[in-house]
Coordinates of N, CA and C in Angstrom, one line a residue:
M14 N 96.7 -24.7 -55.7 CA 97.7 -23.6 -55.9 C 98.7 -23.6 -54.8
S15 N 99.8 -22.8 -55.0 CA 100.9 -23.0 -54.1 C 101.5 -21.6 -53.7
L16 N 102.3 -21.6 -52.7 CA 103.2 -20.4 -52.3 C 104.5 -20.5 -52.7
I17 N 105.0 -19.8 -53.5 CA 106.4 -19.8 -54.0 C 107.3 -18.9 -53.0
V18 N 108.3 -19.5 -52.4 CA 109.0 -18.6 -51.3 C 110.4 -18.7 -52.0
D19 N 110.8 -17.4 -52.3 CA 112.3 -17.2 -52.7 C 113.0 -16.8 -51.4
I20 N 114.0 -17.4 -51.1 CA 114.9 -17.1 -49.9 C 116.3 -16.7 -50.4
R21 N 116.7 -15.6 -50.1 CA 118.1 -15.1 -50.4 C 118.8 -14.9 -49.1
A22 N 119.8 -15.5 -48.9 CA 120.8 -15.4 -47.7 C 122.2 -15.8 -48.0
D23 N 123.0 -15.0 -47.5 CA 124.4 -15.3 -47.6 C 124.7 -16.6 -46.9
S24 N 125.7 -17.4 -47.3 CA 126.0 -18.7 -46.8 C 126.5 -18.5 -45.3
K25 N 126.8 -17.4 -44.8 CA 127.2 -17.2 -43.5 C 126.0 -17.1 -42.5
F26 N 124.8 -17.0 -43.1 CA 123.5 -16.9 -42.3 C 122.9 -18.3 -42.3
A27 N 123.2 -19.2 -41.4 CA 122.7 -20.5 -41.5 C 121.2 -20.5 -41.1
I28 N 120.4 -20.9 -42.0 CA 118.9 -21.0 -41.8 C 118.4 -22.3 -42.5
D29 N 117.4 -22.9 -41.8 CA 116.7 -24.1 -42.4 C 115.7 -23.6 -43.4
R30 N 116.1 -23.6 -44.6 CA 115.2 -22.9 -45.6 C 113.9 -23.8 -45.9
E31 N 114.0 -25.1 -45.8 CA 112.7 -25.9 -45.9 C 111.8 -25.7 -44.7
R32 N 112.3 -25.6 -43.5 CA 111.4 -25.4 -42.4 C 110.8 -24.0 -42.6
L33 N 111.6 -23.0 -43.1 CA 111.0 -21.6 -43.1 C 109.9 -21.6 -44.3
R34 N 110.2 -22.3 -45.4 CA 109.2 -22.4 -46.4 C 107.9 -23.0 -45.9
A35 N 108.1 -24.0 -45.2 CA 106.9 -24.9 -44.7 C 106.1 -24.0 -43.7
A36 N 106.7 -23.2 -42.8 CA 106.0 -22.4 -42.0 C 105.3 -21.2 -42.7
L37 N 105.9 -20.7 -43.7 CA 105.2 -19.6 -44.4 C 104.0 -20.2 -45.3
R38 N 104.2 -21.4 -45.8 CA 103.1 -22.1 -46.5 C 102.0 -22.3 -45.6
M39 N 102.3 -22.7 -44.4 CA 101.1 -23.0 -43.4 C 100.4 -21.7 -43.1
A40 N 101.1 -20.6 -43.0 CA 100.5 -19.3 -42.7 C 99.7 -18.9 -44.0
W41 N 100.1 -19.1 -45.1 CA 99.4 -18.7 -46.4 C 98.2 -19.5 -46.4
E42 N 98.2 -20.8 -46.2 CA 97.0 -21.6 -46.2 C 96.0 -21.1 -45.2
A43 N 96.5 -20.8 -44.0 CA 95.6 -20.3 -43.0 C 94.9 -19.0 -43.3
Y44 N 95.6 -18.2 -44.2 CA 94.9 -16.9 -44.8 C 93.8 -17.2 -45.7
G45 N 93.8 -18.5 -46.3 CA 92.8 -18.9 -47.3 C 93.0 -18.3 -48.7
I46 N 94.3 -18.0 -49.0 CA 94.4 -17.6 -50.3 C 94.4 -18.8 -51.3
S47 N 93.6 -18.6 -52.4 CA 93.5 -19.8 -53.3 C 94.2 -19.7 -54.6
E48 N 95.0 -18.7 -54.8 CA 95.7 -18.6 -56.0 C 97.2 -18.6 -55.7
E49 N 97.9 -18.9 -56.8 CA 99.4 -19.0 -56.7 C 100.0 -17.7 -56.2
T50 N 100.8 -17.7 -55.3 CA 101.3 -16.5 -54.5 C 102.8 -16.7 -54.5
H51 N 103.5 -15.6 -54.6 CA 105.0 -15.5 -54.5 C 105.3 -14.5 -53.3
V52 N 106.3 -14.8 -52.5 CA 106.9 -14.0 -51.5 C 108.4 -14.3 -51.5
S53 N 109.0 -13.2 -51.2 CA 110.5 -13.2 -51.2 C 111.0 -12.9 -49.7
V54 N 112.0 -13.7 -49.3 CA 112.6 -13.5 -48.0 C 114.1 -13.3 -48.1
A55 N 114.5 -12.2 -47.5 CA 115.9 -11.9 -47.6 C 116.6 -11.9 -46.1
V56 N 117.7 -12.5 -45.9 CA 118.3 -12.6 -44.6 C 119.5 -11.7 -44.8
V57 N 119.7 -10.7 -44.0 CA 120.8 -9.7 -44.2 C 121.5 -9.4 -42.8
G58 N 122.6 -8.6 -43.0 CA 123.4 -8.3 -41.7 C 122.8 -6.9 -41.2
T59 N 123.4 -6.5 -40.0 CA 123.0 -5.3 -39.4 C 123.3 -4.0 -40.3
R60 N 124.3 -3.9 -41.1 CA 124.7 -2.8 -41.7 C 123.5 -2.5 -42.8
K61 N 123.3 -3.6 -43.6 CA 122.2 -3.5 -44.7 C 120.8 -3.3 -44.0
M62 N 120.5 -3.9 -42.9 CA 119.2 -3.6 -42.2 C 119.0 -2.2 -41.7
A63 N 120.2 -1.7 -41.2 CA 120.2 -0.3 -40.8 C 120.0 0.7 -41.9
E64 N 120.5 0.4 -43.0 CA 120.4 1.1 -44.3 C 118.9 1.2 -44.7
L65 N 118.2 0.0 -44.8 CA 116.9 -0.2 -45.2 C 115.9 0.6 -44.1
N66 N 116.1 0.4 -42.8 CA 115.4 1.0 -41.8 C 115.4 2.4 -41.9
Q67 N 116.6 3.1 -42.2 CA 116.7 4.5 -42.4 C 116.1 5.0 -43.7
R68 N 116.3 4.3 -44.7 CA 115.7 4.6 -46.0 C 114.2 4.7 -46.0
Y69 N 113.6 3.5 -45.5 CA 112.1 3.4 -45.7 C 111.4 3.7 -44.3
R70 N 111.9 3.9 -43.2 CA 111.2 4.2 -42.1 C 111.7 5.4 -41.3
Q71 N 112.9 5.9 -41.9 CA 113.5 7.1 -41.3 C 113.8 6.8 -39.9
K72 N 114.2 5.6 -39.6 CA 114.7 5.2 -38.2 C 116.1 4.8 -38.2
Q73 N 116.9 5.3 -37.3 CA 118.3 4.9 -37.2 C 118.5 3.5 -36.7
G74 N 119.5 2.9 -37.3 CA 119.9 1.6 -36.6 C 119.0 0.5 -37.3
P75 N 119.5 -0.8 -37.0 CA 118.7 -2.0 -37.5 C 117.6 -2.3 -36.8
T76 N 116.7 -3.1 -37.5 CA 115.5 -3.6 -36.8 C 115.5 -5.1 -37.1
D77 N 114.7 -5.9 -36.4 CA 114.7 -7.3 -36.7 C 114.1 -7.7 -38.0
V78 N 113.0 -7.2 -38.3 CA 112.3 -7.6 -39.6 C 111.5 -6.5 -40.2
L79 N 111.6 -6.4 -41.6 CA 110.9 -5.3 -42.3 C 110.1 -6.1 -43.4
S80 N 108.9 -5.5 -43.8 CA 108.1 -6.1 -44.8 C 107.8 -5.1 -45.9
F81 N 107.8 -5.4 -47.1 CA 107.6 -4.4 -48.2 C 106.6 -5.1 -49.0
A82 N 105.3 -4.7 -49.0 CA 104.2 -5.2 -49.8 C 104.3 -4.8 -51.2
Q83 N 104.0 -5.7 -52.2 CA 104.2 -5.3 -53.6 C 102.7 -5.2 -54.1
Q84 N 101.9 -5.8 -53.5 CA 100.3 -5.8 -53.8 C 99.6 -6.3 -52.8
G85 N 98.3 -5.9 -52.5 CA 97.5 -6.5 -51.5 C 97.1 -7.9 -51.8
T86 N 96.3 -8.4 -50.9 CA 95.9 -9.8 -51.0 C 94.7 -9.9 -52.1
E87 N 94.2 -8.8 -52.4 CA 93.2 -8.7 -53.5 C 93.9 -8.2 -54.8
R88 N 93.8 -8.8 -55.9 CA 94.5 -8.4 -57.1 C 94.2 -7.0 -57.4
G89 N 95.1 -6.2 -57.8 CA 94.9 -4.8 -58.1 C 94.8 -3.9 -57.0
E90 N 94.9 -4.4 -55.7 CA 94.6 -3.6 -54.6 C 95.5 -2.3 -54.5
F91 N 96.8 -2.4 -55.0 CA 97.7 -1.3 -55.1 C 97.8 -0.5 -56.4
G92 N 96.8 -0.9 -57.2 CA 96.9 -0.2 -58.5 C 97.8 -0.9 -59.6
F93 N 98.4 -2.0 -59.3 CA 99.3 -2.6 -60.4 C 98.4 -3.5 -61.3
V94 N 98.8 -3.6 -62.5 CA 98.1 -4.4 -63.5 C 99.0 -5.8 -63.5
I95 N 98.2 -6.8 -63.2 CA 98.9 -8.1 -63.0 C 98.3 -8.8 -64.3
P96 N 99.3 -9.4 -65.1 CA 98.9 -10.3 -66.3 C 98.3 -11.5 -65.8
P97 N 97.3 -11.9 -66.6 CA 96.5 -13.1 -66.2 C 97.6 -14.3 -66.1
G98 N 97.4 -15.2 -65.2 CA 98.3 -16.3 -65.0 C 99.5 -16.1 -64.1
S99 N 99.7 -14.8 -63.9 CA 100.9 -14.5 -63.0 C 100.6 -14.7 -61.6
P100 N 101.5 -15.1 -60.8 CA 101.3 -15.2 -59.4 C 101.0 -13.9 -58.6
L101 N 100.1 -14.1 -57.5 CA 100.0 -13.0 -56.7 C 101.2 -12.6 -56.1
E102 N 101.7 -11.4 -56.2 CA 103.1 -10.9 -55.5 C 102.8 -10.3 -54.2
L103 N 103.0 -11.0 -53.1 CA 102.7 -10.4 -51.8 C 103.9 -9.4 -51.4
G104 N 105.1 -9.7 -51.7 CA 106.1 -8.7 -51.4 C 107.4 -9.4 -50.8
D105 N 108.1 -8.6 -50.0 CA 109.4 -9.0 -49.5 C 109.4 -8.9 -48.0
I106 N 110.1 -9.9 -47.4 CA 110.3 -10.0 -45.9 C 111.8 -9.9 -45.8
V107 N 112.3 -8.9 -45.0 CA 113.8 -8.8 -44.8 C 114.0 -9.0 -43.3
M108 N 115.0 -9.9 -43.0 CA 115.3 -10.2 -41.6 C 116.7 -10.0 -41.3
C109 N 117.0 -9.4 -40.2 CA 118.4 -9.1 -39.7 C 118.8 -10.3 -38.9
Y110 N 119.8 -11.2 -39.5 CA 120.2 -12.4 -38.9 C 120.9 -12.1 -37.5
P111 N 121.8 -11.1 -37.4 CA 122.4 -10.9 -36.0 C 121.4 -10.5 -35.0
L112 N 120.4 -9.7 -35.4 CA 119.5 -9.3 -34.3 C 118.6 -10.5 -33.9
I113 N 118.3 -11.3 -34.8 CA 117.6 -12.5 -34.6 C 118.4 -13.4 -33.7
I114 N 119.6 -13.5 -33.9 CA 120.5 -14.4 -32.9 C 120.4 -13.8 -31.7
D115 N 120.6 -12.6 -31.4 CA 120.5 -12.0 -30.2 C 119.1 -12.1 -29.4
Q116 N 118.1 -12.1 -30.2 CA 116.7 -12.3 -29.6 C 116.6 -13.7 -29.2
A117 N 117.0 -14.7 -30.1 CA 116.9 -16.1 -29.7 C 117.6 -16.3 -28.4
V118 N 118.8 -15.8 -28.2 CA 119.6 -15.9 -26.9 C 118.7 -15.4 -25.8
K119 N 118.2 -14.2 -25.9 CA 117.5 -13.5 -24.8 C 116.3 -14.4 -24.5
L120 N 115.6 -14.8 -25.5 CA 114.3 -15.7 -25.3 C 114.7 -17.1 -25.0
N121 N 115.8 -17.6 -25.1 CA 116.3 -18.9 -24.8 C 115.4 -19.9 -25.8
V122 N 115.5 -19.5 -27.1 CA 114.9 -20.4 -28.1 C 115.9 -20.7 -29.2
L123 N 115.6 -21.6 -30.0 CA 116.5 -21.9 -31.1 C 116.5 -20.7 -32.2
V124 N 117.6 -20.6 -32.8 CA 117.7 -19.4 -33.8 C 116.6 -19.7 -35.0
D125 N 116.5 -20.9 -35.3 CA 115.6 -21.2 -36.4 C 114.1 -21.0 -36.0
E126 N 113.8 -21.2 -34.7 CA 112.5 -20.8 -34.3 C 112.2 -19.3 -34.2
R127 N 113.2 -18.7 -34.0 CA 113.0 -17.1 -34.0 C 113.1 -16.6 -35.4
I128 N 113.8 -17.2 -36.3 CA 113.7 -16.9 -37.8 C 112.3 -17.0 -38.3
I129 N 111.7 -18.2 -37.9 CA 110.3 -18.5 -38.3 C 109.4 -17.6 -37.7
E130 N 109.5 -17.2 -36.4 CA 108.6 -16.2 -35.8 C 108.6 -14.9 -36.5
S131 N 109.9 -14.4 -36.8 CA 110.1 -13.2 -37.5 C 109.5 -13.1 -38.9
A132 N 109.7 -14.2 -39.6 CA 109.1 -14.3 -41.0 C 107.6 -14.4 -40.9
L133 N 107.2 -15.0 -39.9 CA 105.6 -15.0 -39.8 C 105.1 -13.6 -39.5
H134 N 105.8 -13.0 -38.6 CA 105.5 -11.5 -38.3 C 105.5 -10.6 -39.5
G135 N 106.6 -10.8 -40.4 CA 106.6 -10.2 -41.6 C 105.4 -10.5 -42.5
M136 N 105.1 -11.9 -42.6 CA 104.0 -12.3 -43.4 C 102.7 -11.6 -43.1
K137 N 102.5 -11.5 -41.8 CA 101.4 -10.8 -41.2 C 101.2 -9.4 -41.8
H138 N 102.3 -8.7 -41.8 CA 102.2 -7.2 -42.3 C 102.1 -7.4 -43.9
L139 N 102.5 -8.2 -44.7 CA 102.2 -8.4 -46.1 C 100.7 -8.7 -46.3
M140 N 100.1 -9.4 -45.4 CA 98.7 -9.7 -45.4 C 97.8 -8.6 -45.0
G141 N 98.4 -7.5 -44.5 CA 97.6 -6.3 -44.1 C 97.4 -6.1 -42.6
D142 N 97.9 -7.1 -41.9 CA 97.8 -7.0 -40.3 C 98.8 -6.1 -39.8
Q143 N 98.6 -5.0 -39.3 CA 99.5 -3.9 -38.8 C 99.4 -3.9 -37.3
E144 N 100.6 -3.6 -36.7 CA 100.8 -3.4 -35.3 C 100.1 -2.0 -34.8
N145 N 99.7 -2.0 -33.6 CA 99.2 -0.8 -33.1 C 100.2 0.2 -32.6

């Protein structure tokens, strides 16, 4: 089985899509999921991220990454009926490109490395790992 990674990003946000997909697939394999799975990744600007952060977390201003789970790692965990043969829908990871650039500069790492770290952080949340 495989992990299907949909990446939506404006062309002004330069990301290495194949490297990002590969990193998310490695994480998916490490979680031991044995069925076809789908995850969506969106790369947005600060205005869109601030809007999402306010709407879903009631927090003002942008944040680096948000995760929106569509269903748990066990089929039906959130009460959705999933047709047989359909992929497991983990959810959406949304990343704020300008904030990730700022973080990469502060941490003295490549932007693509910071994007991958942020996406993996989002994946952890989709898999049920929460921050304290």
